[in-house]
Short mmCIF file of C-alpha atoms and ligand atoms in Angstrom, two decimals:
data_model
loop_
_atom_site.label_atom_id
_atom_site.label_comp_id
_atom_site.label_asym_id
_atom_site.label_seq_id
_atom_site.Cartn_x
_atom_site.Cartn_y
_atom_site.Cartn_z
CA MET A 206 -14.35 6.42 -1.98
CA ALA A 207 -14.91 3.76 -5.19
CA LYS A 208 -11.46 3.65 -5.81
CA ASN A 209 -10.34 3.24 -2.29
CA GLU A 210 -13.23 0.51 -1.76
CA ASP A 211 -11.72 -1.63 -4.28
CA LEU A 212 -8.14 -1.22 -3.41
CA PHE A 213 -9.70 -2.89 0.35
CA LYS A 214 -11.34 -5.66 -1.88
CA LYS A 215 -8.00 -6.19 -3.53
CA VAL A 216 -6.04 -6.31 -0.11
CA VAL A 217 -8.62 -8.91 1.48
CA SER A 218 -8.53 -10.74 -1.96
CA HIS A 219 -4.97 -10.95 -1.97
CA ALA A 220 -4.13 -11.80 1.51
CA LYS A 221 -6.63 -15.36 1.24
CA GLU A 222 -5.09 -15.76 -2.61
CA TYR A 223 -1.51 -15.63 -1.69
CA GLY A 224 -1.54 -16.98 1.89
CA PHE A 225 -1.45 -14.16 4.13
CA ILE A 226 -4.99 -14.58 5.99
CA PHE A 227 -7.86 -16.37 5.93
CA PRO A 228 -11.77 -16.47 7.43
CA SER A 229 -11.43 -18.53 10.63
CA SER A 230 -12.65 -21.78 9.75
CA GLU A 231 -13.65 -20.94 6.13
CA ILE A 232 -14.95 -24.44 5.48
CA TYR A 233 -18.00 -23.87 7.32
CA ASP A 234 -18.40 -20.46 5.88
CA GLY A 235 -16.31 -18.90 8.43
CA LEU A 236 -16.64 -16.77 11.55
CA GLY A 237 -17.76 -13.23 11.81
CA ALA A 238 -14.51 -11.14 12.57
CA VAL A 239 -12.60 -13.97 13.53
CA TYR A 240 -9.19 -14.60 10.80
CA ASP A 241 -6.27 -17.51 10.56
CA TYR A 242 -2.73 -16.08 9.37
CA GLY A 243 -1.40 -17.90 6.36
CA PRO A 244 2.22 -19.24 5.18
CA TYR A 245 3.23 -15.83 5.12
CA GLY A 246 1.05 -14.06 6.96
CA SER A 247 2.58 -15.78 10.17
CA LEU A 248 5.82 -14.88 8.67
CA MET A 249 5.15 -10.83 8.55
CA LYS A 250 3.03 -11.32 12.12
CA ASN A 251 5.98 -12.38 13.65
CA ASN A 252 8.73 -10.01 12.34
CA ILE A 253 6.48 -7.17 13.20
CA LYS A 254 5.95 -8.45 16.78
CA GLU A 255 10.07 -8.64 16.64
CA TYR A 256 10.64 -5.04 15.07
CA TRP A 257 8.39 -3.86 17.93
CA TRP A 258 9.76 -6.52 20.65
CA LYS A 259 13.44 -5.59 20.41
CA SER A 260 12.55 -2.01 19.97
CA MET A 261 11.05 -2.07 23.54
CA VAL A 262 12.72 -4.53 25.28
CA GLN A 263 16.05 -5.32 23.71
CA MET A 264 16.86 -1.87 22.96
CA HIS A 265 15.79 -0.53 26.32
CA GLU A 266 17.91 -0.58 29.47
CA ASN A 267 14.59 -0.05 31.34
CA ILE A 268 12.37 -2.39 29.79
CA VAL A 269 11.51 -5.81 30.42
CA GLY A 270 8.96 -8.32 29.27
CA ILE A 271 6.72 -10.70 30.70
CA ASP A 272 3.84 -13.15 29.14
CA ALA A 273 0.72 -12.98 31.13
CA ALA A 274 -2.63 -15.60 30.91
CA ILE A 275 -5.20 -15.03 28.99
CA PHE A 276 -7.93 -15.82 31.98
CA MET A 277 -6.93 -14.01 35.35
CA HIS A 278 -9.10 -13.96 38.54
CA PRO A 279 -12.02 -12.09 37.86
CA THR A 280 -12.01 -9.68 40.62
CA THR A 281 -9.15 -8.20 38.26
CA TRP A 282 -12.03 -6.61 36.10
CA LYS A 283 -13.96 -4.83 38.40
CA ALA A 284 -10.71 -3.46 39.51
CA SER A 285 -9.30 -1.71 35.91
CA GLY A 286 -13.41 -0.70 35.33
CA HIS A 287 -13.89 -3.05 32.78
CA VAL A 288 -17.07 -5.04 34.35
CA ASP A 289 -19.09 -1.61 34.91
CA ALA A 290 -17.38 0.52 32.35
CA PHE A 291 -16.28 -1.58 29.52
CA ASN A 292 -18.84 -0.71 27.09
CA ASP A 293 -19.64 0.46 23.65
CA PRO A 294 -23.24 2.20 22.43
CA LEU A 295 -24.82 0.43 20.02
CA ILE A 296 -27.87 1.38 17.76
CA ASP A 297 -29.46 -0.54 15.17
CA ASN A 298 -31.20 0.10 12.07
CA LYS A 299 -34.88 -1.40 12.39
CA ASP A 300 -34.69 -1.12 8.45
CA THR A 301 -31.63 -3.08 7.96
CA LYS A 302 -30.44 -4.95 10.85
CA ARG A 303 -27.66 -3.93 10.90
CA ARG A 304 -25.94 -2.49 14.20
CA TYR A 305 -23.15 0.16 14.37
CA ARG A 306 -21.77 2.28 17.31
CA ALA A 307 -23.40 5.41 17.92
CA ASP A 308 -19.88 6.83 18.59
CA VAL A 309 -18.45 5.84 15.63
CA LEU A 310 -21.79 7.00 13.71
CA LEU A 311 -21.33 10.13 14.52
CA GLU A 312 -17.04 10.23 14.55
CA ASP A 313 -17.58 9.08 10.88
CA TYR A 314 -19.89 12.47 9.99
CA VAL A 315 -17.21 14.45 11.86
CA ALA A 316 -14.63 12.60 9.45
CA LYS A 317 -16.70 13.42 6.65
CA MET A 318 -16.66 17.45 7.38
CA GLU A 319 -12.70 17.45 8.00
CA ASP A 320 -12.85 15.70 4.61
CA LYS A 321 -14.26 18.79 2.54
CA VAL A 322 -11.94 21.11 4.49
CA GLN A 323 -8.47 18.89 3.81
CA LYS A 324 -10.08 19.48 0.06
CA ASP A 325 -10.46 22.98 0.27
CA ILE A 326 -7.05 23.74 1.56
CA GLN A 327 -5.55 21.68 -1.38
CA LYS A 328 -7.10 23.10 -3.80
CA ALA A 329 -5.99 26.90 -2.10
CA ARG A 330 -2.45 25.07 -1.80
CA LYS A 331 -2.85 24.68 -5.57
CA ARG A 332 -4.18 27.99 -6.67
CA PHE A 333 -1.63 30.50 -4.29
CA GLY A 334 1.63 28.04 -4.82
CA GLU A 335 4.27 28.77 -2.51
CA ALA A 336 2.86 31.64 -0.94
CA PHE A 337 0.13 29.55 0.86
CA ASP A 338 0.13 30.06 4.83
CA GLU A 339 -2.25 27.14 5.22
CA GLU A 340 -2.89 28.44 9.50
CA LYS A 341 -3.69 32.02 7.97
CA PHE A 342 -6.25 30.13 5.61
CA VAL A 343 -8.16 27.79 8.06
CA THR A 344 -8.41 30.68 10.78
CA THR A 345 -9.73 32.83 8.10
CA THR A 346 -12.09 31.49 5.77
CA PRO A 347 -15.44 31.88 7.23
CA HIS A 348 -16.58 28.68 5.91
CA ILE A 349 -13.89 26.83 7.82
CA VAL A 350 -13.68 28.22 10.87
CA GLU A 351 -17.63 27.97 11.08
CA ASN A 352 -17.33 23.76 9.81
CA ARG A 353 -14.15 23.49 12.12
CA ALA A 354 -16.22 24.71 15.12
CA ARG A 355 -19.36 22.94 13.97
CA GLN A 356 -16.97 19.46 14.55
CA ALA A 357 -15.87 20.47 17.31
CA ALA A 358 -19.37 21.50 19.21
CA ILE A 359 -20.77 17.84 17.86
CA MET A 360 -17.73 16.00 19.32
CA LYS A 361 -18.17 17.94 22.27
CA ARG A 362 -21.89 17.00 22.71
CA MET A 363 -21.27 13.43 21.93
CA ALA A 364 -18.27 13.43 24.57
CA ALA A 365 -20.49 15.10 27.21
CA SER A 366 -23.47 13.11 26.63
CA LEU A 367 -21.71 9.80 26.86
CA ASP A 368 -19.88 10.69 30.03
CA ALA A 369 -23.33 11.74 31.34
CA ASN A 370 -24.47 8.12 30.31
CA ASP A 371 -27.69 10.26 28.50
CA LEU A 372 -28.41 8.24 25.97
CA ALA A 373 -30.87 9.59 24.76
CA ASP A 374 -28.74 12.62 23.90
CA VAL A 375 -26.47 10.68 21.42
CA LYS A 376 -29.57 9.60 19.98
CA ALA A 377 -31.09 12.68 19.68
CA LEU A 378 -27.92 14.07 18.33
CA ILE A 379 -27.45 11.36 15.50
CA GLU A 380 -31.35 12.30 14.26
CA GLU A 381 -30.59 16.17 14.28
CA LEU A 382 -27.48 15.64 12.14
CA GLU A 383 -29.33 13.45 9.74
CA ILE A 384 -27.11 10.53 10.17
CA ALA A 385 -28.03 7.61 8.06
CA ASP A 386 -27.45 3.75 7.44
CA PRO A 387 -23.64 4.04 5.63
CA ASP A 388 -24.64 1.34 3.40
CA THR A 389 -28.72 2.13 3.11
CA GLY A 390 -29.19 5.61 3.98
CA SER A 391 -32.27 4.50 6.23
CA ARG A 392 -32.72 6.53 9.00
CA ASN A 393 -35.04 4.19 11.11
CA TRP A 394 -32.48 3.92 13.95
CA THR A 395 -33.20 1.83 17.34
CA GLU A 396 -32.67 3.72 21.12
CA VAL A 397 -28.80 3.50 21.54
CA ARG A 398 -27.88 0.90 24.49
CA GLN A 399 -24.86 0.16 26.22
CA PHE A 400 -22.92 -3.20 25.35
CA ASN A 401 -20.07 -4.55 27.55
CA LEU A 402 -17.94 -6.32 25.55
CA MET A 403 -16.17 -9.09 27.41
CA PHE A 404 -16.86 -12.70 26.58
CA GLY A 405 -17.69 -14.86 29.62
CA THR A 406 -16.88 -17.95 30.01
CA LYS A 407 -16.28 -20.62 33.26
CA LEU A 408 -13.71 -22.15 34.98
CA GLY A 409 -14.50 -25.59 36.48
CA SER A 410 -16.99 -27.86 36.30
CA VAL A 411 -20.47 -26.45 34.50
CA ALA A 412 -22.55 -27.27 38.17
CA ASP A 413 -22.46 -25.69 41.62
CA GLY A 414 -18.98 -24.48 42.39
CA SER A 415 -17.85 -22.54 38.91
CA THR A 416 -16.68 -19.99 38.88
CA ASP A 417 -17.23 -17.22 36.45
CA LEU A 418 -14.79 -15.31 34.24
CA TYR A 419 -13.48 -13.05 31.81
CA LEU A 420 -11.25 -13.88 28.49
CA ARG A 421 -9.08 -10.59 29.01
CA PRO A 422 -10.22 -7.70 26.71
CA GLU A 423 -6.64 -6.67 26.81
CA THR A 424 -3.32 -7.30 27.66
CA ALA A 425 -2.45 -4.27 30.08
CA GLN A 426 -3.95 -5.72 33.25
CA GLY A 427 -1.56 -8.74 33.33
CA ILE A 428 0.92 -6.19 33.25
CA PHE A 429 -0.70 -3.92 36.44
CA VAL A 430 -1.32 -7.15 38.55
CA ASN A 431 2.53 -9.12 38.22
CA PHE A 432 3.94 -5.15 38.86
CA LEU A 433 5.54 -6.17 42.65
CA ASN A 434 6.62 -9.47 40.86
CA VAL A 435 8.56 -8.19 37.91
CA GLN A 436 9.89 -4.84 39.71
CA LYS A 437 11.14 -7.09 42.60
CA SER A 438 12.36 -10.36 40.49
CA ALA A 439 14.45 -8.20 38.02
CA ARG A 440 14.97 -5.05 40.34
CA MET A 441 13.80 -2.20 38.59
CA LYS A 442 13.76 1.51 39.46
CA LEU A 443 11.68 4.03 38.10
CA PRO A 444 11.32 4.83 35.70
CA PHE A 445 10.81 1.50 33.56
CA GLY A 446 8.51 -0.79 31.63
CA ILE A 447 7.06 -4.02 31.21
CA ALA A 448 5.71 -4.69 27.66
CA GLN A 449 3.98 -7.85 26.19
CA ILE A 450 2.96 -9.34 23.27
CA GLY A 451 -0.49 -11.31 23.34
CA LYS A 452 -4.37 -12.04 22.25
CA ALA A 453 -6.93 -9.91 23.40
CA VAL A 454 -10.55 -10.77 22.96
CA ARG A 455 -13.52 -8.42 22.78
CA ASN A 456 -17.46 -8.93 21.74
CA GLU A 457 -17.11 -6.28 18.93
CA ILE A 458 -20.24 -4.93 17.82
CA VAL A 459 -18.92 -3.64 14.54
CA ALA A 460 -16.93 -6.28 13.18
CA ARG A 461 -16.97 -5.61 9.47
CA GLN A 462 -13.34 -3.94 8.25
CA PHE A 463 -11.28 -7.08 8.03
CA ILE A 464 -8.49 -7.93 10.54
CA PHE A 465 -8.91 -3.86 11.47
CA ARG A 466 -11.61 -5.08 13.84
CA MET A 467 -11.41 -8.79 15.20
CA ARG A 468 -13.10 -10.74 18.09
CA GLU A 469 -9.77 -12.01 18.84
CA PHE A 470 -7.00 -9.96 18.11
CA GLU A 471 -3.14 -9.18 19.54
CA GLN A 472 -1.82 -6.63 21.29
CA MET A 473 1.57 -4.90 21.84
CA GLU A 474 1.56 -2.95 25.09
CA MET A 475 4.00 -1.37 27.25
CA GLN A 476 3.62 0.00 30.29
CA PHE A 477 5.43 2.68 31.39
CA PHE A 478 5.99 3.62 35.30
CA ILE A 479 7.19 6.82 36.77
CA ARG A 480 6.81 9.10 39.44
CA PRO A 481 3.90 10.68 40.00
CA ASN A 482 3.04 14.18 38.39
CA THR A 483 6.26 13.71 35.40
CA GLU A 484 3.89 12.51 32.87
CA LEU A 485 2.18 15.34 31.58
CA GLY A 486 4.04 18.75 29.66
CA GLU A 487 6.64 19.20 27.50
CA ASN A 488 9.30 16.99 29.16
CA GLY A 489 6.72 14.63 30.19
CA TRP A 490 6.69 10.90 30.01
CA PHE A 491 3.43 10.99 27.90
CA ASP A 492 4.71 13.37 24.87
CA LYS A 493 7.94 11.50 25.19
CA TRP A 494 6.38 8.23 24.08
CA ARG A 495 4.47 10.21 22.01
CA LYS A 496 6.99 10.55 19.93
CA THR A 497 8.92 7.70 20.48
CA ARG A 498 5.80 5.76 18.78
CA LEU A 499 5.77 7.77 16.06
CA LYS A 500 9.57 7.68 14.84
CA TRP A 501 9.15 3.51 15.33
CA HIS A 502 6.31 4.23 12.78
CA LEU A 503 8.31 6.59 10.40
CA ASN A 504 11.24 4.78 10.45
CA LEU A 505 9.48 1.52 8.27
CA GLY A 506 9.47 4.39 5.49
CA MET A 507 5.89 3.99 4.46
CA GLY A 508 5.44 8.03 4.24
CA GLU A 509 5.20 10.95 6.82
CA GLU A 510 1.50 11.97 5.36
CA ASN A 511 0.07 8.71 5.91
CA TYR A 512 0.65 9.10 10.06
CA ARG A 513 -1.72 11.44 12.37
CA TYR A 514 -1.82 12.05 15.99
CA HIS A 515 -5.51 12.17 17.19
CA ASP A 516 -5.55 14.38 20.53
CA HIS A 517 -8.52 12.99 22.61
CA ASP A 518 -11.05 15.22 24.29
CA LYS A 519 -13.29 12.22 25.57
CA LEU A 520 -11.08 10.69 28.41
CA ALA A 521 -11.46 6.73 29.24
CA HIS A 522 -11.82 6.56 32.60
CA TYR A 523 -8.31 5.80 33.72
CA ALA A 524 -6.89 8.51 31.82
CA ASN A 525 -5.62 12.65 32.04
CA ALA A 526 -4.26 12.49 28.71
CA ALA A 527 -4.56 10.37 25.53
CA THR A 528 -3.56 10.53 21.97
CA ASP A 529 -3.85 8.18 18.87
CA ILE A 530 -2.08 7.80 16.03
CA GLU A 531 -3.53 6.95 13.14
CA PHE A 532 -2.83 5.73 9.90
CA ARG A 533 -3.89 6.46 6.72
CA PHE A 534 -5.82 3.15 5.73
CA PRO A 535 -7.92 2.16 2.41
CA PHE A 536 -10.71 3.48 4.17
CA GLY A 537 -9.76 6.85 5.64
CA PHE A 538 -7.59 7.46 9.14
CA LYS A 539 -8.33 5.28 11.76
CA GLU A 540 -6.70 4.81 15.01
CA LEU A 541 -3.53 2.31 14.84
CA GLU A 542 -2.01 2.83 18.45
CA GLY A 543 -2.88 4.42 21.23
CA ILE A 544 -0.68 6.46 23.76
CA HIS A 545 -2.27 6.60 27.09
CA SER A 546 -1.19 8.54 30.27
CA ARG A 547 -2.91 6.62 33.02
CA THR A 548 -2.29 7.89 36.09
CA ASP A 549 -2.42 5.69 39.28
CA PHE A 550 -5.80 4.84 38.43
CA ASP A 551 -4.92 0.64 37.70
CA LEU A 552 -2.57 0.12 40.50
CA SER A 553 -4.55 2.11 42.69
CA ALA A 554 -7.67 -0.05 41.87
CA HIS A 555 -5.40 -2.93 41.83
CA GLU A 556 -4.13 -2.39 45.66
CA LYS A 557 -7.59 -1.50 46.77
CA PHE A 558 -9.49 -4.89 45.55
CA SER A 559 -7.02 -7.06 46.42
CA GLY A 560 -6.38 -5.52 49.80
CA LYS A 561 -2.61 -5.54 48.85
CA LYS A 562 0.24 -2.88 49.06
CA ILE A 563 1.22 -2.19 46.14
CA GLN A 564 3.81 0.38 45.96
CA TYR A 565 7.43 1.41 44.90
CA PHE A 566 9.66 2.67 47.75
CA ASP A 567 11.91 4.85 45.85
CA PRO A 568 15.49 4.43 47.47
CA GLU A 569 16.07 8.55 45.43
CA THR A 570 13.23 10.28 47.99
CA ASN A 571 13.21 7.63 50.47
CA GLN A 572 9.24 7.69 49.62
CA SER A 573 7.22 4.90 48.81
CA TYR A 574 3.99 5.84 46.70
CA THR A 575 2.06 4.19 43.73
CA PRO A 576 3.84 4.57 40.30
CA TYR A 577 2.23 6.84 36.99
CA VAL A 578 2.14 4.89 33.96
CA VAL A 579 2.19 6.27 30.34
CA GLU A 580 1.28 2.89 28.44
CA THR A 581 1.44 2.48 24.36
CA SER A 582 -1.08 0.31 23.19
CA ILE A 583 -1.15 -1.15 19.69
CA GLY A 584 -2.74 -3.95 18.24
CA LEU A 585 -0.36 -6.22 16.00
CA ASP A 586 -3.60 -7.06 13.70
CA ARG A 587 -4.03 -3.54 12.69
CA MET A 588 -0.44 -2.72 12.39
CA PHE A 589 -0.22 -5.73 9.93
CA LEU A 590 -3.36 -4.07 8.08
CA ALA A 591 -1.72 -1.11 7.99
CA VAL A 592 1.52 -2.25 6.71
CA PHE A 593 -0.14 -5.23 4.13
CA SER A 594 -2.57 -2.65 2.59
CA HIS A 595 -0.33 0.19 2.28
CA SER A 596 2.26 -2.18 0.55
CA LEU A 597 0.06 -3.74 -2.38
CA VAL A 598 0.24 -1.46 -5.35
CA ASP A 599 -0.49 -2.06 -8.93
CA GLU A 600 2.38 -0.64 -11.01
CA GLN A 601 2.20 0.74 -14.82
CA LEU A 602 5.33 -1.04 -16.41
CA PRO A 603 6.94 1.22 -19.31
CA ASP A 604 5.76 -2.17 -21.51
CA GLY A 605 2.03 -1.28 -20.87
CA THR A 606 1.53 -4.41 -18.26
CA VAL A 607 0.92 -3.95 -15.15
CA ARG A 608 2.81 -5.71 -12.15
CA THR A 609 1.03 -6.32 -8.69
CA VAL A 610 3.88 -5.77 -6.07
CA LEU A 611 3.72 -6.04 -2.21
CA ARG A 612 6.83 -3.42 -1.68
CA LEU A 613 6.57 -4.41 2.11
CA PRO A 614 9.57 -2.49 4.37
CA ALA A 615 12.37 -5.18 3.58
CA ILE A 616 12.95 -5.75 7.89
CA LEU A 617 9.22 -7.18 7.26
CA ALA A 618 8.78 -9.29 4.28
CA PRO A 619 8.12 -13.08 5.26
CA VAL A 620 10.63 -14.29 2.41
CA LYS A 621 13.60 -12.13 2.44
CA VAL A 622 15.43 -14.13 -0.48
CA ALA A 623 14.38 -16.37 -3.14
CA VAL A 624 16.87 -18.43 -5.11
CA LEU A 625 16.44 -19.57 -8.68
CA PRO A 626 18.26 -21.49 -11.01
CA LEU A 627 17.95 -20.28 -14.72
CA LEU A 628 17.52 -24.22 -15.93
CA LYS A 629 16.40 -27.24 -13.77
CA LYS A 630 19.57 -29.16 -15.25
CA ASP A 631 23.47 -28.62 -15.67
CA GLY A 632 24.00 -28.39 -12.46
CA LEU A 633 22.30 -24.60 -11.55
CA PRO A 634 19.83 -26.93 -8.95
CA GLU A 635 22.55 -27.92 -7.24
CA LYS A 636 24.47 -24.66 -7.26
CA ALA A 637 21.15 -23.05 -5.93
CA HIS A 638 20.81 -25.26 -3.42
CA GLU A 639 24.09 -24.69 -2.29
CA ILE A 640 23.20 -21.03 -1.65
CA VAL A 641 20.28 -21.49 0.07
CA ARG A 642 21.99 -23.34 2.66
CA MET A 643 24.14 -21.06 2.84
CA LEU A 644 21.94 -18.36 3.39
CA LYS A 645 19.14 -20.20 5.38
CA TYR A 646 21.06 -19.50 8.81
CA ASP A 647 20.06 -15.78 8.57
CA PHE A 648 17.29 -15.10 6.54
CA ASN A 649 14.13 -17.18 5.35
CA THR A 650 15.14 -18.34 1.93
CA VAL A 651 13.14 -20.38 -0.14
CA TYR A 652 14.08 -22.33 -3.73
CA ASP A 653 12.08 -21.87 -6.77
CA GLU A 654 12.66 -23.56 -10.40
CA LYS A 655 9.73 -24.12 -11.95
CA ASP A 656 8.42 -21.93 -14.84
CA ALA A 657 10.27 -19.20 -16.38
CA ILE A 658 12.38 -16.96 -14.56
CA GLY A 659 10.49 -13.74 -15.31
CA ARG A 660 6.92 -15.68 -13.84
CA ARG A 661 9.07 -16.56 -10.85
CA TYR A 662 10.26 -13.28 -10.29
CA ARG A 663 6.44 -12.05 -9.99
CA ARG A 664 6.18 -15.08 -7.80
CA GLN A 665 7.78 -13.06 -5.39
CA ASP A 666 6.83 -9.45 -6.34
CA VAL A 667 2.93 -10.46 -5.31
CA ILE A 668 4.39 -11.83 -2.15
CA GLY A 669 6.92 -9.09 -1.08
CA THR A 670 10.57 -10.65 -1.71
CA PRO A 671 13.27 -7.55 -1.69
CA ILE A 672 15.84 -10.36 -3.34
CA CYS A 673 15.75 -12.81 -5.79
CA VAL A 674 19.05 -14.29 -6.74
CA THR A 675 19.45 -16.19 -9.83
CA VAL A 676 22.34 -18.90 -10.61
CA ASP A 677 22.73 -19.09 -14.50
CA HIS A 678 26.02 -21.18 -16.13
CA GLU A 679 28.52 -18.57 -15.62
CA THR A 680 27.80 -18.61 -11.80
CA LEU A 681 29.50 -22.33 -12.09
CA GLU A 682 32.75 -20.55 -13.66
CA ASP A 683 32.87 -17.37 -12.00
CA GLY A 684 31.20 -18.06 -8.73
CA CYS A 685 28.93 -14.79 -9.40
CA VAL A 686 24.81 -14.44 -9.31
CA THR A 687 22.35 -11.92 -10.24
CA ILE A 688 20.61 -10.24 -7.59
CA ARG A 689 17.62 -8.34 -8.52
CA HIS A 690 15.74 -5.82 -6.47
CA ARG A 691 12.16 -5.77 -5.82
CA ASP A 692 11.04 -2.00 -6.14
CA SER A 693 13.50 -0.75 -8.55
CA MET A 694 13.21 -4.53 -10.62
CA GLU A 695 16.88 -3.45 -10.91
CA GLN A 696 19.84 -6.43 -11.26
CA GLU A 697 23.53 -6.71 -10.73
CA ARG A 698 25.95 -8.81 -10.89
CA VAL A 699 27.68 -9.79 -7.56
CA SER A 700 29.89 -12.89 -5.82
CA ILE A 701 28.42 -15.21 -3.98
CA GLU A 702 30.73 -14.44 -1.23
CA SER A 703 29.07 -11.14 -0.97
CA LEU A 704 25.56 -12.24 -1.04
CA ARG A 705 25.53 -12.50 3.05
CA ASP A 706 26.39 -8.93 3.31
CA ILE A 707 24.48 -7.48 0.30
CA ILE A 708 20.77 -9.18 1.59
CA ALA A 709 22.22 -8.04 5.20
CA ARG A 710 22.16 -4.46 4.49
CA GLU A 711 18.84 -4.55 2.87
CA VAL A 712 16.47 -6.69 5.44
CA ASP A 713 18.26 -7.14 8.90
CA MET A 714 16.21 -5.74 11.21
CA ARG A 715 19.41 -3.89 13.16
CA TYR A 716 20.09 -1.06 10.62
CA ALA A 717 15.91 -0.55 11.43
CA LEU A 718 16.85 -0.32 14.75
CA ALA A 719 20.19 1.68 15.16
CA ARG A 720 18.33 4.24 13.07
CA LEU A 721 15.79 4.60 15.81
CA GLU A 722 18.43 5.49 18.14
CA GLU A 723 19.54 7.93 15.88
CA GLU A 724 18.65 11.99 17.33
P1 ATP B 201 -11.07 1.37 18.86
O1 ATP B 201 -11.53 3.29 19.15
O2 ATP B 201 -10.72 1.17 17.10
O3 ATP B 201 -12.20 0.72 18.91
P2 ATP B 201 -10.20 0.86 21.52
O4 ATP B 201 -9.45 2.85 21.34
O5 ATP B 201 -11.25 0.10 22.25
O6 ATP B 201 -9.76 0.74 19.65
P3 ATP B 201 -7.84 -0.03 23.14
O7 ATP B 201 -8.03 -0.65 23.71
O8 ATP B 201 -7.13 1.59 23.02
O9 ATP B 201 -8.31 0.54 21.22
O10 ATP B 201 -6.58 -0.80 22.42
C1 ATP B 201 -5.20 -0.73 21.68
C2 ATP B 201 -4.80 -1.12 20.57
O11 ATP B 201 -5.15 -2.56 20.14
C3 ATP B 201 -5.85 -0.21 19.55
O12 ATP B 201 -5.00 1.02 18.99
C4 ATP B 201 -5.89 -0.85 17.96
O13 ATP B 201 -4.75 -1.24 17.53
C5 ATP B 201 -5.96 -2.45 18.52
N1 ATP B 201 -7.52 -2.94 19.14
C6 ATP B 201 -8.16 -2.54 19.82
N2 ATP B 201 -9.40 -3.10 19.29
C7 ATP B 201 -9.00 -4.19 18.69
C8 ATP B 201 -10.21 -4.84 17.68
N3 ATP B 201 -11.16 -5.44 17.73
N4 ATP B 201 -9.18 -5.74 16.28
C9 ATP B 201 -8.15 -5.65 16.41
N5 ATP B 201 -7.39 -4.43 17.08
C10 ATP B 201 -7.77 -4.03 17.62
#
């Protein structure tokens, strides 16, 4: 645990020191849970966006993109249910004055119980070796069966109390389980209250006649209200999707986990419109998108063991099925992306509140109906944190020194190539500049001539640059350079003419996108 906390602190300080993420308005001591992306951070964020956007819009003939405004007509949020139901149950600790989400306290409690189970499974696997049958072990070992049953009972009771808005029972559950403030151990809790997460503002003059507005808490509604505009203008036929990347804001109660939970963040959402009743079951669209999205994550090569599905017991008011893709963050497995089967809830609600018909005429069945929706929704910043925290490692080298390296998936690295003249004289800088000019149309390329070559390599390692190109005296004679690979630190001699292709094979997104198409 302490080790993971250390890692998380290191992630935060590394992100700041090397120009990835800064606290917002830091000269005024920052603003809670708001962050700015620096030179390398903004590049990397754009690369994540590109990977998502291309995989969705460019690779699918039946998915198109939009870019809707953050302000929307206020009735949107009545129709979507956000005015009435976008609440988090909050609880305060009277001693520490710290505020928590009651549901998160309970979920963390259950996650700790599950950690114990996982430890027992690991131990048993070591003991039994090849012959170990996990399924049998967890279904026949009494204390594990009992532990899992208790976990399920706690989650079921929480879901039922939240559904019934029985907040007193949520508090009773926290007390029965003797859940304490994670920071201090105090169990002096207030009542549980509901807290709406939307930020309000005003349109027009503050005096009479101004309109109360909300800043959008999710990008999805911009897609739903534009359903007919998009379907007609782009002549889309069901099934088809609308994708969007954009800012969303939420007045989060608990905001202590760096960019994991921000008050202003970006979402990458795709709403897939389908015929009613084609969403569930083995060949349903929900399952298809669940698998497609996990494949997108695994394709980055950050290890299958770091992802897992979490199917929801407690469904949001709009969903008939929901799964999270969870990632192993430094503070444990947490939601990275949500896949939700939203039925016709949103389109029907907007039809009702706007009084406008929002239906699709299906030329194959000659019928008009309200399409159903399967949504995939991922936080861009959360994805950034997943990639960044996973990639940051301190590596023990054979000579006993430690190298800090950001092993980013090459397609997401902010800088792809660094060109380094071995010396600052003898025509080497000129040659290196010439190579930068050759590469910069295809790759984000930097030039660095300061300090010894080893230090320059390390400078690129900490920002995750996959390839360094070194120009030396021989280059001037034989037209070859040394390329050094970030992860293996291996070096090879290649011709300047072949550089572009060699680099592209490692960093070009086209190969990663092509892998997504493979069965
Ligand atoms: P959580 O349970 O963590 O609050 P959520 O279930 O409310 O998340 P959704 O409304 O499904 O999240 O939003 C979709 C995605 O947007 C999430 O999977 C997450 O990646 C991202 N996201 C949601 N809230 C935030 C936030 N405050 N900061 C950063 N990313 C967020």
